Amino acid sequence: MKKQRRDWMPWTFLILAVLPFFPFNSYQIDVMANAALYALLALGLNVIVGFAGLLHLGYAAFFAIGAYACAFLNLNLGYPFWICLPVSAAVAGAAAVLLGLPVIRVRGDYLAIVTLGFGEIVRIVVTNLEPWTGGPNGLMGIGHPMIGRFNFGVDSRPYYWLLTALLALTAWICSRLRRSRIGLAWAAMKEDELAAGCLGMDTTRLKLMALGVGGAVAGMAGSVFAAKQGTVTPDSFDFIVSVMILSMVILGGLGSVRGAIVGAVILSITPELLREFAVYRMLIFGLLMIVLMRVRPQGLFGASSLKRVLHAR
Amino acid sequence: MPDESLLDLKAVTKRFGGVTALSSVSFEVSKGKIVSVIGPNGAGKTTLFNCISGVLRPEEGQIGFGLKKTRDSLVGCAPHEIARMGIARTFQNIRLFGQQTVLENILTGTYVRTEAGLLDAVWPWTRRAHQESHWAMDKAMRLMERLEIDALADRPAKALSYGQQRRVELARALASDPEMLLLDEPAAGLTVHERQALMDFLRALRQEGLTILLIEHDMKVVMPVSDWVVVLDHGAKIAEGTPDAVQRHPQVIEAYLGVAAL
Ligand SMILES: Nc1ncnc2c1ncn2[C@@H]1O[C@H](COP(=O)(O)OP(=O)(O)OP(=O)(O)O)[C@@H](O)[C@H]1O
Ligand SMILES: [Mg+2]
């Protein structure tokens, strides 16, 4: 197979790991931790949209499910974070598969609309399931992660490292996946579902696999988010979060692992850099996005544009 | 014929709204033979392939695949299930994965013969996945050499010429080690030289025991390579027989060859 393009990984993650030793203030470290969280989410969504070609507009729902699963397990069952993390990932992955079942046959733009609906439904259910989720007020007092006697606490630094480690692991898995038998089948299905079927690919199954992997990554990110904040509320998982993550994936280039990370870093840091423009911040941000997409519709590292996903055969 | 039939169509009917694309078509394909399906444009040839490969579901009729003792019914099966049973196909309007390289396209053909799942990709030290990917790679390499496209291995499929794309599609179908191959107008758009090479290749495949169902317009291709010819017109089978017999069949001459002979 083609030369594996993973040479960038060790260096990139090494540099990312030592960043907190430079004299950043705690606000800047928090921005960095946030960027790492978004990068993790972008990697997960990239499996669904970039690898398998399923335009999903409700990805924040899996992030929410992961966060609430972590909160629930910690608050009600007293599970420590390190158990909540994999369990939340599994729960969110399973939820993504289950919610995928009824909509998996819908394609392109229609899938986008259906998943948007599902995303909103999850948020509304969470808001109204007061006995378990605390309703609009959310859940509070979620325990921070501990390593031995060291408590992660409220400082962003340990979370940044944790997220960077998870990011490195996920990036490595994603780039292996893309070159694997399943990854090749995803790419085939993304281009031509009928031809893929005639080659013996069970496209329904392949799509559910992508949803499962993507959902699990979101669940992982969600549980770190819950443990870091100590609280979860429904408004953290608004539709705009799904749109934001999708924008990161598209900016980086659909299907590119590097791209998803770079896209997430750019889009989560730019609004912070634009803070001095106050109310014009999001306007400038939007304009930048439009210009970028005009200049490079396939994204920074991508090969195919969103158009291809929408109108695949 | 004493040969054992591998594919058996019984009264297959397919309608599109008011159009009857196939009306009660029955015939058998013997194992190890090249059977051609001919007929004028719109006769229902591609529709027939779509019904066999599971892309379309016929309204009526039976399609059996496999030797007598272990015959499966194909009607109602999904395309991927039919591919698993050992039927591979190509498309009239080539359907390669344009963004993928030639090698990747052919590797997708090995999908049905391999098993590695998600975990094998994440856990790279499993012997099975390793051996399997070696096997698939080897298979793809051999097919590329055989079809003389090995020099193109790393090129994206969409960048190739028409004739090259046809060969990649053929290699992709063969990579699944099929028992039966459905070829929808494989010679369309090929040069005289490429046509000759294709005919030799089809004969070689038959020699190796592969059963081929071929749709082809060019009689100069059909007649020399076919063991048996089935003629469709307006969705109905109007004749079948050896190439010689079919060529002399009055109805066939009227419906099809007559037009070409003028
Ligand atoms: N998906 C479809 N929907 C509606 N009508 C269809 C469809 N596919 C085929 N048809 C119709 O069925 C008939 C048979 O078409 P088919 O493509 O099978 O012919 P063909 O023998 O392959 O012709 P050609 O030599 O041009 O490839 C035609 O009248 C065609 O218009
Ligand atoms: Mg046709």
Coordinates of C-alpha atoms and ligand atoms in Angstrom, one line a residue:
Chain A
M1 CA 0.0 0.0 0.0
K2 CA 1.0 3.6 -0.3
K3 CA 3.6 5.0 2.0
Q4 CA 1.9 5.7 5.3
R5 CA 1.6 9.4 5.9
R6 CA 2.0 9.3 9.7
D7 CA 5.5 10.8 10.0
W8 CA 4.1 14.1 11.2
M9 CA 2.6 12.5 14.2
P10 CA 5.4 11.9 16.7
W11 CA 6.8 15.4 16.3
T12 CA 3.5 17.1 16.4
F13 CA 2.3 15.5 19.5
L14 CA 5.7 15.9 21.2
I15 CA 5.5 19.6 20.5
L16 CA 2.0 19.8 21.7
A17 CA 2.9 17.9 24.9
V18 CA 5.7 20.4 25.9
L19 CA 3.6 23.5 25.1
P20 CA 2.3 24.0 28.7
F21 CA 5.9 24.4 29.9
F22 CA 6.2 27.7 28.1
P23 CA 5.0 30.7 30.0
F24 CA 1.3 30.7 29.0
N25 CA -1.2 32.1 31.4
S26 CA -4.0 30.0 32.6
Y27 CA -6.5 31.5 30.2
Q28 CA -4.3 30.6 27.3
I29 CA -3.8 27.1 28.5
D30 CA -7.6 26.8 28.8
V31 CA -8.0 27.9 25.2
M32 CA -5.4 25.2 24.2
A33 CA -7.3 22.5 26.2
N34 CA -10.4 23.6 24.5
A35 CA -8.8 23.4 21.1
A36 CA -7.6 19.9 21.9
L37 CA -11.1 18.9 22.9
Y38 CA -12.5 20.2 19.6
A39 CA -9.7 18.5 17.7
L40 CA -10.7 15.2 19.3
L41 CA -14.4 15.8 18.3
A42 CA -13.3 16.8 14.8
L43 CA -11.3 13.5 14.4
G44 CA -14.4 11.6 15.5
L45 CA -16.8 13.4 13.1
N46 CA -14.2 13.0 10.4
V47 CA -14.6 9.2 10.6
I48 CA -18.4 9.7 9.9
V49 CA -18.3 12.5 7.3
G50 CA -14.8 12.3 5.9
F51 CA -14.2 8.5 5.8
A52 CA -17.7 7.1 5.3
G53 CA -19.3 10.1 3.6
L54 CA -22.3 10.5 5.9
L55 CA -23.2 14.1 6.4
H56 CA -24.1 14.2 10.0
L57 CA -25.4 17.4 11.5
G58 CA -26.2 16.1 15.0
Y59 CA -22.8 15.1 16.2
A60 CA -23.0 17.2 19.4
A61 CA -25.7 14.7 20.6
F62 CA -23.0 12.0 21.0
F63 CA -20.8 14.5 22.8
A64 CA -23.7 15.2 25.1
I65 CA -24.4 11.5 25.7
G66 CA -20.8 11.0 26.6
A67 CA -20.8 13.9 29.0
Y68 CA -24.1 12.9 30.7
A69 CA -23.1 9.3 30.9
C70 CA -19.9 10.3 32.7
A71 CA -21.8 12.6 35.0
F72 CA -24.4 10.0 35.8
L73 CA -22.0 7.2 36.5
N74 CA -19.9 9.5 38.7
L75 CA -22.7 11.1 40.6
N76 CA -25.0 8.2 41.0
L77 CA -22.7 5.2 41.1
G78 CA -19.6 6.8 42.3
Y79 CA -17.4 5.5 39.4
P80 CA -14.1 7.2 39.1
F81 CA -13.3 9.1 35.9
W82 CA -11.0 6.4 34.5
I83 CA -13.9 4.0 34.4
C84 CA -16.4 6.6 33.3
L85 CA -14.2 7.4 30.3
P86 CA -14.3 4.1 28.5
V87 CA -17.9 3.4 29.6
S88 CA -19.1 6.8 28.3
A89 CA -17.3 6.1 25.0
A90 CA -19.1 2.8 24.7
V91 CA -22.4 4.3 25.6
A92 CA -22.1 7.1 23.0
G93 CA -20.8 4.7 20.4
A94 CA -23.8 2.4 21.0
A95 CA -26.2 5.4 20.9
A96 CA -24.7 6.6 17.6
V97 CA -25.3 3.1 16.1
L98 CA -28.9 2.8 17.5
L99 CA -29.8 6.3 16.4
G100 CA -28.2 5.5 13.1
L101 CA -30.3 2.4 12.4
P102 CA -33.5 4.2 11.4
V103 CA -31.8 6.8 9.2
I104 CA -29.0 4.9 7.6
R105 CA -30.7 4.4 4.3
V106 CA -31.3 8.1 3.8
R107 CA -28.6 9.7 1.8
G108 CA -26.8 13.0 1.2
D109 CA -28.6 16.2 2.1
Y110 CA -31.6 14.2 3.4
L111 CA -29.4 12.5 5.9
A112 CA -28.1 15.9 7.0
I113 CA -31.6 17.0 7.8
V114 CA -32.6 13.8 9.6
T115 CA -29.5 13.8 11.8
L116 CA -30.0 17.5 12.6
G117 CA -33.4 16.5 13.9
F118 CA -32.0 13.6 15.9
G119 CA -29.4 15.9 17.4
E120 CA -32.0 18.3 18.6
I121 CA -34.2 15.5 19.9
V122 CA -31.4 14.3 22.1
R123 CA -30.8 17.8 23.5
I124 CA -34.5 18.2 24.2
V125 CA -34.8 14.8 25.8
V126 CA -31.8 15.6 28.0
T127 CA -33.4 19.0 28.9
N128 CA -36.7 17.4 29.9
L129 CA -35.5 14.2 31.6
E130 CA -35.1 16.1 34.8
P131 CA -34.8 13.2 37.3
W132 CA -31.7 11.9 35.6
T133 CA -30.2 14.9 33.9
G134 CA -31.2 17.7 36.2
G135 CA -33.1 19.3 33.3
P136 CA -32.1 22.8 32.2
N137 CA -29.9 23.3 35.2
G138 CA -27.9 20.2 34.4
L139 CA -25.8 18.1 36.8
M140 CA -23.2 19.5 39.2
G141 CA -20.4 18.3 41.4
I142 CA -18.9 15.8 39.0
G143 CA -15.6 14.5 40.4
H144 CA -12.4 15.5 38.7
P145 CA -10.0 12.8 37.6
M146 CA -7.4 11.5 40.0
I147 CA -4.1 9.8 39.5
G148 CA -3.1 8.3 42.7
R149 CA -3.5 11.2 45.2
F150 CA -3.1 13.9 42.5
N151 CA -6.4 15.5 41.7
F152 CA -6.7 17.2 38.2
G153 CA -8.7 19.9 39.9
V154 CA -9.7 23.1 38.1
D155 CA -6.3 23.9 36.5
S156 CA -6.5 23.3 32.7
R157 CA -3.0 21.9 32.3
P158 CA -3.6 18.3 33.3
Y159 CA -6.7 18.2 31.1
Y160 CA -4.7 19.6 28.2
W161 CA -2.3 16.7 28.6
L162 CA -5.0 14.2 28.9
L163 CA -6.8 15.5 25.8
T164 CA -3.5 15.6 23.9
A165 CA -2.8 12.0 24.8
L166 CA -6.3 11.0 23.7
L167 CA -5.9 13.0 20.6
A168 CA -2.6 11.3 19.7
L169 CA -4.2 7.9 20.3
T170 CA -7.3 8.7 18.2
A171 CA -5.2 10.2 15.4
W172 CA -3.1 7.1 15.2
I173 CA -6.1 4.9 15.2
C174 CA -7.8 7.0 12.5
S175 CA -4.9 6.9 10.2
R176 CA -4.6 3.2 10.6
L177 CA -8.3 2.8 10.0
R178 CA -8.2 4.8 6.9
R179 CA -5.6 2.5 5.3
S180 CA -7.3 -0.7 6.6
R181 CA -9.7 -3.0 4.8
I182 CA -12.7 -1.2 6.4
G183 CA -11.2 2.2 5.6
L184 CA -10.9 1.3 1.9
A185 CA -14.4 0.1 1.9
W186 CA -15.6 3.3 3.5
A187 CA -13.9 5.3 0.8
A188 CA -15.4 3.1 -1.9
M189 CA -18.9 3.4 -0.4
K190 CA -18.5 7.2 -0.1
E191 CA -17.8 7.5 -3.8
D192 CA -20.3 4.9 -5.2
E193 CA -22.6 3.0 -3.0
L194 CA -24.0 0.8 -5.7
A195 CA -20.6 -0.3 -7.0
A196 CA -19.5 -0.9 -3.4
G197 CA -22.5 -3.1 -2.8
C198 CA -21.7 -5.1 -5.9
L199 CA -18.2 -5.7 -4.5
G200 CA -19.7 -7.4 -1.5
M201 CA -19.6 -4.5 0.9
D202 CA -22.5 -4.4 3.3
T203 CA -22.9 -0.7 3.2
T204 CA -25.4 -0.5 6.1
R205 CA -23.0 -2.3 8.3
L206 CA -20.1 -0.1 7.2
K207 CA -22.1 3.0 7.9
L208 CA -23.0 1.8 11.4
M209 CA -19.3 1.0 12.1
A210 CA -18.4 4.6 11.1
L211 CA -21.1 6.0 13.4
G212 CA -20.0 3.7 16.2
V213 CA -16.4 4.8 16.0
G214 CA -17.3 8.5 15.6
G215 CA -19.8 8.3 18.4
A216 CA -17.3 6.6 20.7
V217 CA -14.8 9.4 20.1
A218 CA -17.4 12.0 20.9
G219 CA -18.3 10.1 24.1
M220 CA -14.7 10.1 25.2
A221 CA -14.5 13.9 24.6
G222 CA -17.8 14.3 26.4
S223 CA -16.6 12.5 29.5
V224 CA -13.4 14.6 29.7
F225 CA -15.5 17.7 29.2
A226 CA -17.8 16.7 32.1
A227 CA -14.9 15.9 34.4
K228 CA -13.1 19.1 33.6
Q229 CA -16.1 21.4 34.0
G230 CA -17.5 19.6 37.0
T231 CA -21.0 20.4 35.6
V232 CA -22.9 19.6 32.4
T233 CA -25.8 21.6 31.1
P234 CA -27.9 21.0 27.9
D235 CA -26.9 24.3 26.3
S236 CA -23.3 23.1 25.9
F237 CA -24.6 20.7 23.2
D238 CA -26.5 23.1 21.1
F239 CA -26.9 22.6 17.3
I240 CA -24.2 25.3 16.8
V241 CA -21.6 22.9 18.4
S242 CA -22.4 20.3 15.7
V243 CA -22.0 23.0 13.0
M244 CA -18.7 24.2 14.5
I245 CA -17.2 20.7 14.6
L246 CA -18.4 20.0 11.0
S247 CA -16.8 23.3 9.9
M248 CA -13.5 22.2 11.4
V249 CA -13.6 19.0 9.5
I250 CA -14.5 20.7 6.3
L251 CA -11.9 23.4 6.8
G252 CA -9.2 20.8 7.4
G253 CA -10.3 18.7 4.5
L254 CA -12.8 15.9 4.5
G255 CA -11.1 12.6 5.3
S256 CA -7.8 14.1 6.4
V257 CA -6.6 13.3 9.9
R258 CA -4.2 16.1 10.0
G259 CA -6.8 18.4 8.5
A260 CA -9.3 17.7 11.2
I261 CA -6.8 18.6 13.9
V262 CA -5.5 21.7 12.1
G263 CA -9.1 22.8 11.3
A264 CA -10.1 22.4 14.9
V265 CA -7.2 24.4 16.2
I266 CA -7.8 27.2 13.8
L267 CA -11.5 27.5 14.4
S268 CA -11.3 27.2 18.1
I269 CA -8.5 29.7 18.5
T270 CA -9.5 32.3 16.0
P271 CA -12.6 33.5 17.9
E272 CA -10.4 34.0 20.9
L273 CA -7.8 36.0 18.9
L274 CA -10.7 38.1 17.6
R275 CA -12.0 39.0 21.0
E276 CA -10.9 42.6 20.8
F277 CA -13.4 43.1 17.9
A278 CA -16.1 42.3 20.4
V279 CA -19.5 42.2 18.7
Y280 CA -17.9 41.9 15.2
R281 CA -16.0 38.8 16.2
M282 CA -18.4 36.2 14.8
L283 CA -18.9 38.4 11.7
I284 CA -15.2 38.5 10.9
F285 CA -15.0 34.8 11.7
G286 CA -17.8 34.0 9.3
L287 CA -16.2 36.1 6.5
L288 CA -12.9 34.3 7.0
M289 CA -14.7 31.0 6.6
I290 CA -16.4 32.1 3.4
V291 CA -13.2 33.3 1.9
L292 CA -11.3 30.1 2.8
M293 CA -14.0 27.9 1.3
R294 CA -14.0 29.9 -1.9
V295 CA -10.3 29.7 -2.3
R296 CA -10.0 26.0 -1.3
P297 CA -13.3 24.2 -1.4
Q298 CA -11.6 20.9 -0.6
G299 CA -10.2 22.2 2.6
L300 CA -6.6 22.6 3.7
F301 CA -5.5 19.0 3.4
G302 CA -8.5 17.3 1.7
A303 CA -9.0 15.8 -1.6
S304 CA -12.7 16.0 -2.1
S305 CA -15.2 18.8 -1.4
L306 CA -18.4 18.6 0.5
K307 CA -20.3 18.6 -2.8
R308 CA -19.1 15.1 -3.4
V309 CA -20.6 13.9 -0.1
L310 CA -23.9 15.6 -0.9
H311 CA -24.2 14.3 -4.4
A312 CA -22.4 10.9 -4.2
R313 CA -23.8 8.3 -6.5
Chain B
M1 CA -26.3 -29.7 -23.1
P2 CA -24.9 -32.2 -20.6
D3 CA -23.0 -29.6 -18.7
E4 CA -24.2 -28.6 -15.3
S5 CA -25.9 -25.2 -15.1
L6 CA -24.5 -22.6 -12.7
L7 CA -27.1 -19.9 -13.2
D8 CA -30.7 -20.6 -13.9
L9 CA -33.3 -17.9 -14.7
K10 CA -36.9 -18.9 -14.7
A11 CA -39.6 -16.5 -16.1
V12 CA -37.9 -13.4 -14.8
T13 CA -40.0 -10.3 -15.2
K14 CA -39.1 -6.7 -14.4
R15 CA -41.3 -3.7 -15.0
F16 CA -40.6 0.0 -14.7
G17 CA -44.0 1.6 -14.3
G18 CA -45.6 0.9 -17.7
V19 CA -42.4 -0.4 -19.3
T20 CA -41.7 -4.1 -19.2
A21 CA -38.0 -4.2 -19.3
L22 CA -37.8 -8.0 -19.0
S23 CA -40.8 -10.2 -19.7
S24 CA -40.6 -13.8 -18.5
V25 CA -37.0 -14.4 -19.5
S26 CA -35.7 -17.9 -18.9
F27 CA -32.4 -19.5 -19.7
E28 CA -29.5 -21.3 -18.1
V29 CA -25.8 -20.6 -18.0
S30 CA -23.6 -23.7 -17.9
K31 CA -20.5 -23.8 -15.7
G32 CA -17.3 -22.9 -17.4
K33 CA -18.9 -21.4 -20.5
I34 CA -19.1 -18.0 -22.1
V35 CA -22.7 -17.1 -22.7
S36 CA -23.5 -13.8 -24.5
V37 CA -26.6 -11.8 -24.2
I38 CA -27.3 -9.7 -27.3
G39 CA -30.1 -7.5 -28.4
P40 CA -30.8 -4.0 -29.7
N41 CA -30.6 -0.9 -27.5
G42 CA -33.2 -0.9 -24.7
A43 CA -33.7 -4.7 -25.0
G44 CA -33.3 -5.2 -21.3
K45 CA -29.8 -6.6 -21.2
T46 CA -28.5 -4.3 -18.4
T47 CA -31.7 -4.7 -16.5
L48 CA -31.1 -8.5 -16.7
F49 CA -27.6 -8.0 -15.1
N50 CA -29.1 -5.7 -12.5
C51 CA -31.6 -8.4 -11.5
I52 CA -29.0 -11.1 -11.3
S53 CA -26.6 -8.9 -9.2
G54 CA -29.4 -7.8 -6.8
V55 CA -29.3 -4.1 -7.9
L56 CA -32.9 -4.6 -9.0
R57 CA -35.5 -7.0 -7.7
P58 CA -37.6 -8.7 -10.4
E59 CA -41.4 -8.7 -9.9
E60 CA -41.7 -12.3 -10.9
G61 CA -39.5 -15.3 -11.6
Q62 CA -36.7 -17.2 -10.0
I63 CA -33.0 -16.9 -10.3
G64 CA -31.0 -19.8 -9.0
F65 CA -27.2 -19.7 -8.6
G66 CA -24.8 -22.6 -7.8
L67 CA -24.6 -26.2 -8.8
K68 CA -27.8 -28.3 -8.5
K69 CA -27.3 -29.7 -5.0
T70 CA -26.5 -26.4 -3.3
R71 CA -28.4 -23.9 -5.3
D72 CA -29.3 -20.5 -3.8
S73 CA -32.1 -18.3 -4.9
L74 CA -30.9 -14.8 -5.7
V75 CA -34.2 -13.0 -5.8
G76 CA -34.5 -10.8 -2.8
C77 CA -30.8 -11.0 -1.9
A78 CA -28.9 -7.7 -1.5
P79 CA -26.0 -7.0 -4.0
H80 CA -23.4 -7.6 -1.3
E81 CA -24.9 -11.0 -0.5
I82 CA -24.9 -12.0 -4.1
A83 CA -21.2 -10.8 -4.5
R84 CA -20.4 -13.1 -1.5
M85 CA -21.9 -16.0 -3.3
G86 CA -19.4 -15.6 -6.1
I87 CA -20.9 -13.3 -8.7
A88 CA -18.8 -10.3 -9.8
R89 CA -19.8 -7.7 -12.3
T90 CA -18.7 -4.7 -14.3
F91 CA -20.8 -1.8 -15.4
Q92 CA -21.8 -0.5 -18.9
N93 CA -20.8 3.0 -17.8
I94 CA -17.7 2.1 -15.8
R95 CA -18.1 2.7 -12.1
L96 CA -14.6 2.9 -10.7
F97 CA -13.8 4.8 -7.5
G98 CA -12.3 7.8 -9.3
Q99 CA -10.5 9.3 -6.3
Q100 CA -8.9 6.1 -5.4
T101 CA -5.7 4.8 -7.0
V102 CA -5.8 1.9 -9.4
L103 CA -4.3 -0.3 -6.7
E104 CA -6.9 0.7 -4.2
N105 CA -9.7 0.1 -6.6
I106 CA -8.4 -3.5 -7.2
L107 CA -7.9 -4.0 -3.5
T108 CA -11.6 -3.2 -2.9
G109 CA -12.2 -6.3 -5.1
T110 CA -10.6 -8.5 -2.5
Y111 CA -13.1 -7.3 0.2
V112 CA -15.3 -10.3 -0.1
R113 CA -12.3 -12.7 0.3
T114 CA -10.9 -11.0 3.4
E115 CA -12.2 -10.6 6.9
A116 CA -10.3 -8.0 8.9
G117 CA -12.6 -5.8 10.9
L118 CA -12.3 -2.6 12.9
L119 CA -10.3 -4.2 15.7
D120 CA -7.7 -5.6 13.3
A121 CA -7.0 -2.1 12.1
V122 CA -6.5 -0.9 15.6
W123 CA -4.7 -3.9 16.9
P124 CA -2.1 -4.3 14.1
W125 CA -0.3 -7.3 15.5
T126 CA -2.9 -9.9 14.7
R127 CA -1.4 -12.5 12.3
R128 CA -4.6 -13.0 10.4
A129 CA -5.0 -9.3 9.4
H130 CA -1.3 -9.2 8.4
Q131 CA -1.4 -12.3 6.3
E132 CA -4.6 -11.3 4.8
S133 CA -3.5 -7.9 3.6
H134 CA -0.4 -9.6 2.1
W135 CA -2.5 -12.0 0.3
A136 CA -4.8 -9.2 -1.0
M137 CA -1.8 -7.1 -2.1
D138 CA -0.3 -10.1 -3.9
K139 CA -3.5 -10.8 -5.7
A140 CA -3.9 -7.2 -6.8
M141 CA -0.3 -7.1 -8.0
R142 CA -0.7 -10.3 -10.1
L143 CA -3.9 -9.1 -11.6
M144 CA -2.4 -5.7 -12.5
E145 CA 0.5 -7.5 -14.2
R146 CA -1.8 -9.8 -16.1
L147 CA -3.9 -6.9 -17.4
E148 CA -0.8 -4.7 -18.0
I149 CA -1.9 -1.9 -15.7
D150 CA 0.9 -2.4 -13.1
A151 CA 2.6 0.8 -14.3
L152 CA -0.6 2.7 -13.4
A153 CA -0.9 1.4 -9.8
D154 CA -0.6 4.7 -8.0
R155 CA -2.6 6.8 -10.4
P156 CA -6.1 7.9 -9.5
A157 CA -8.6 5.9 -11.5
K158 CA -10.3 9.0 -12.9
A159 CA -7.0 10.0 -14.7
L160 CA -6.9 6.9 -16.9
S161 CA -8.0 6.4 -20.4
Y162 CA -11.2 4.6 -21.2
G163 CA -9.5 1.4 -22.2
Q164 CA -7.4 1.4 -19.1
Q165 CA -10.4 2.1 -16.9
R166 CA -12.2 -0.9 -18.4
R167 CA -9.2 -3.1 -17.6
V168 CA -9.1 -1.8 -14.0
E169 CA -12.8 -2.6 -13.6
L170 CA -12.2 -6.1 -14.9
A171 CA -9.3 -6.6 -12.5
R172 CA -11.4 -5.3 -9.6
A173 CA -14.1 -7.8 -10.5
L174 CA -11.6 -10.7 -10.8
A175 CA -9.9 -9.8 -7.5
S176 CA -12.9 -11.3 -5.7
D177 CA -12.1 -14.7 -7.2
P178 CA -15.6 -15.0 -8.6
E179 CA -17.3 -18.2 -9.8
M180 CA -19.2 -16.2 -12.3
L181 CA -18.4 -12.9 -14.1
L182 CA -21.0 -10.6 -15.5
L183 CA -19.5 -8.2 -18.1
D184 CA -21.7 -5.4 -19.4
E185 CA -20.3 -4.3 -22.8
P186 CA -16.6 -4.7 -21.9
A187 CA -15.5 -4.0 -25.4
A188 CA -17.3 -0.7 -25.8
G189 CA -14.9 2.1 -26.6
L190 CA -11.9 -0.1 -27.0
T191 CA -9.6 0.0 -30.0
V192 CA -9.4 -3.0 -32.4
H193 CA -6.2 -4.1 -30.7
E194 CA -7.7 -3.8 -27.2
R195 CA -10.7 -5.8 -28.4
Q196 CA -8.5 -8.6 -29.6
A197 CA -6.6 -8.7 -26.3
L198 CA -10.0 -8.7 -24.4
M199 CA -11.2 -11.7 -26.5
D200 CA -8.0 -13.6 -25.7
F201 CA -8.3 -12.8 -22.1
L202 CA -11.9 -14.0 -21.9
R203 CA -10.9 -17.3 -23.5
A204 CA -8.1 -17.6 -21.0
L205 CA -10.5 -17.0 -18.1
R206 CA -12.8 -19.7 -19.5
Q207 CA -9.8 -22.1 -19.7
E208 CA -9.3 -21.5 -16.0
G209 CA -12.9 -22.5 -15.3
L210 CA -14.6 -19.2 -14.9
T211 CA -18.2 -18.9 -16.1
I212 CA -18.9 -15.7 -18.0
L213 CA -22.1 -13.9 -18.9
L214 CA -21.3 -11.3 -21.5
I215 CA -23.4 -8.4 -22.9
E216 CA -21.9 -7.2 -26.1
H217 CA -22.9 -5.3 -29.2
D218 CA -20.0 -6.1 -31.4
M219 CA -20.7 -9.4 -33.3
K220 CA -17.0 -9.7 -34.1
V221 CA -16.4 -10.2 -30.4
V222 CA -19.5 -12.2 -29.6
M223 CA -19.4 -14.8 -32.3
P224 CA -15.9 -16.1 -31.8
V225 CA -15.8 -16.2 -28.0
S226 CA -19.3 -17.4 -27.1
D227 CA -20.3 -20.9 -26.4
W228 CA -24.0 -19.9 -26.3
V229 CA -25.9 -16.8 -27.3
V230 CA -29.2 -15.5 -25.8
V231 CA -31.1 -12.9 -27.8
L232 CA -33.3 -10.3 -26.1
D233 CA -35.6 -7.9 -27.9
H234 CA -38.1 -5.6 -26.1
G235 CA -37.5 -7.5 -22.9
A236 CA -38.3 -10.9 -24.3
K237 CA -36.0 -13.7 -25.2
I238 CA -36.5 -14.3 -28.9
A239 CA -33.9 -16.9 -29.5
E240 CA -31.0 -18.8 -27.9
G241 CA -28.4 -21.2 -29.3
T242 CA -24.9 -21.6 -30.5
P243 CA -23.5 -18.5 -32.2
D244 CA -24.0 -20.1 -35.6
A245 CA -27.6 -21.1 -35.0
V246 CA -28.5 -17.7 -33.6
Q247 CA -26.9 -15.9 -36.6
R248 CA -29.2 -17.9 -38.9
H249 CA -32.3 -17.5 -36.8
P250 CA -34.8 -15.5 -38.9
Q251 CA -36.3 -13.5 -36.0
V252 CA -32.8 -12.5 -34.8
I253 CA -31.9 -11.4 -38.3
E254 CA -35.0 -9.3 -38.4
A255 CA -34.8 -7.8 -34.9
Y256 CA -31.1 -7.3 -34.6
L257 CA -28.6 -8.5 -37.1
G258 CA -30.8 -7.5 -40.0
V259 CA -30.4 -3.9 -39.0
A260 CA -26.7 -4.2 -38.5
A261 CA -26.3 -6.0 -41.9
L262 CA -27.9 -3.2 -43.8
Ligands
LIG1 N1 -34.0 2.4 -13.6 C1 -34.8 2.4 -14.6 N2 -36.0 3.1 -14.5 C2 -36.9 3.2 -15.5 N3 -36.7 2.6 -16.7 C3 -35.6 1.9 -16.9 C4 -34.6 1.8 -15.9 N4 -33.5 1.0 -16.3 C5 -33.9 0.6 -17.5 N5 -35.1 1.1 -17.9 C6 -35.8 0.9 -19.2 O1 -35.8 -0.5 -19.4 C7 -35.5 -0.8 -20.7 C8 -34.3 -1.7 -20.9 O2 -33.2 -1.0 -20.5 P1 -31.7 -1.6 -20.4 O3 -30.8 -0.6 -19.9 O4 -31.8 -2.9 -19.7 O5 -31.4 -1.9 -21.9 P2 -30.1 -2.5 -22.6 O6 -30.5 -3.7 -23.4 O7 -29.0 -2.6 -21.6 O8 -29.7 -1.3 -23.6 P3 -28.3 -0.8 -24.1 O9 -27.9 -1.6 -25.2 O10 -28.7 0.6 -24.6 O11 -27.4 -0.8 -23.0 C9 -35.4 0.5 -21.5 O12 -36.6 0.9 -22.0 C10 -35.0 1.5 -20.4 O13 -35.5 2.8 -20.7
MG2 MG -27.2 -1.8 -21.3

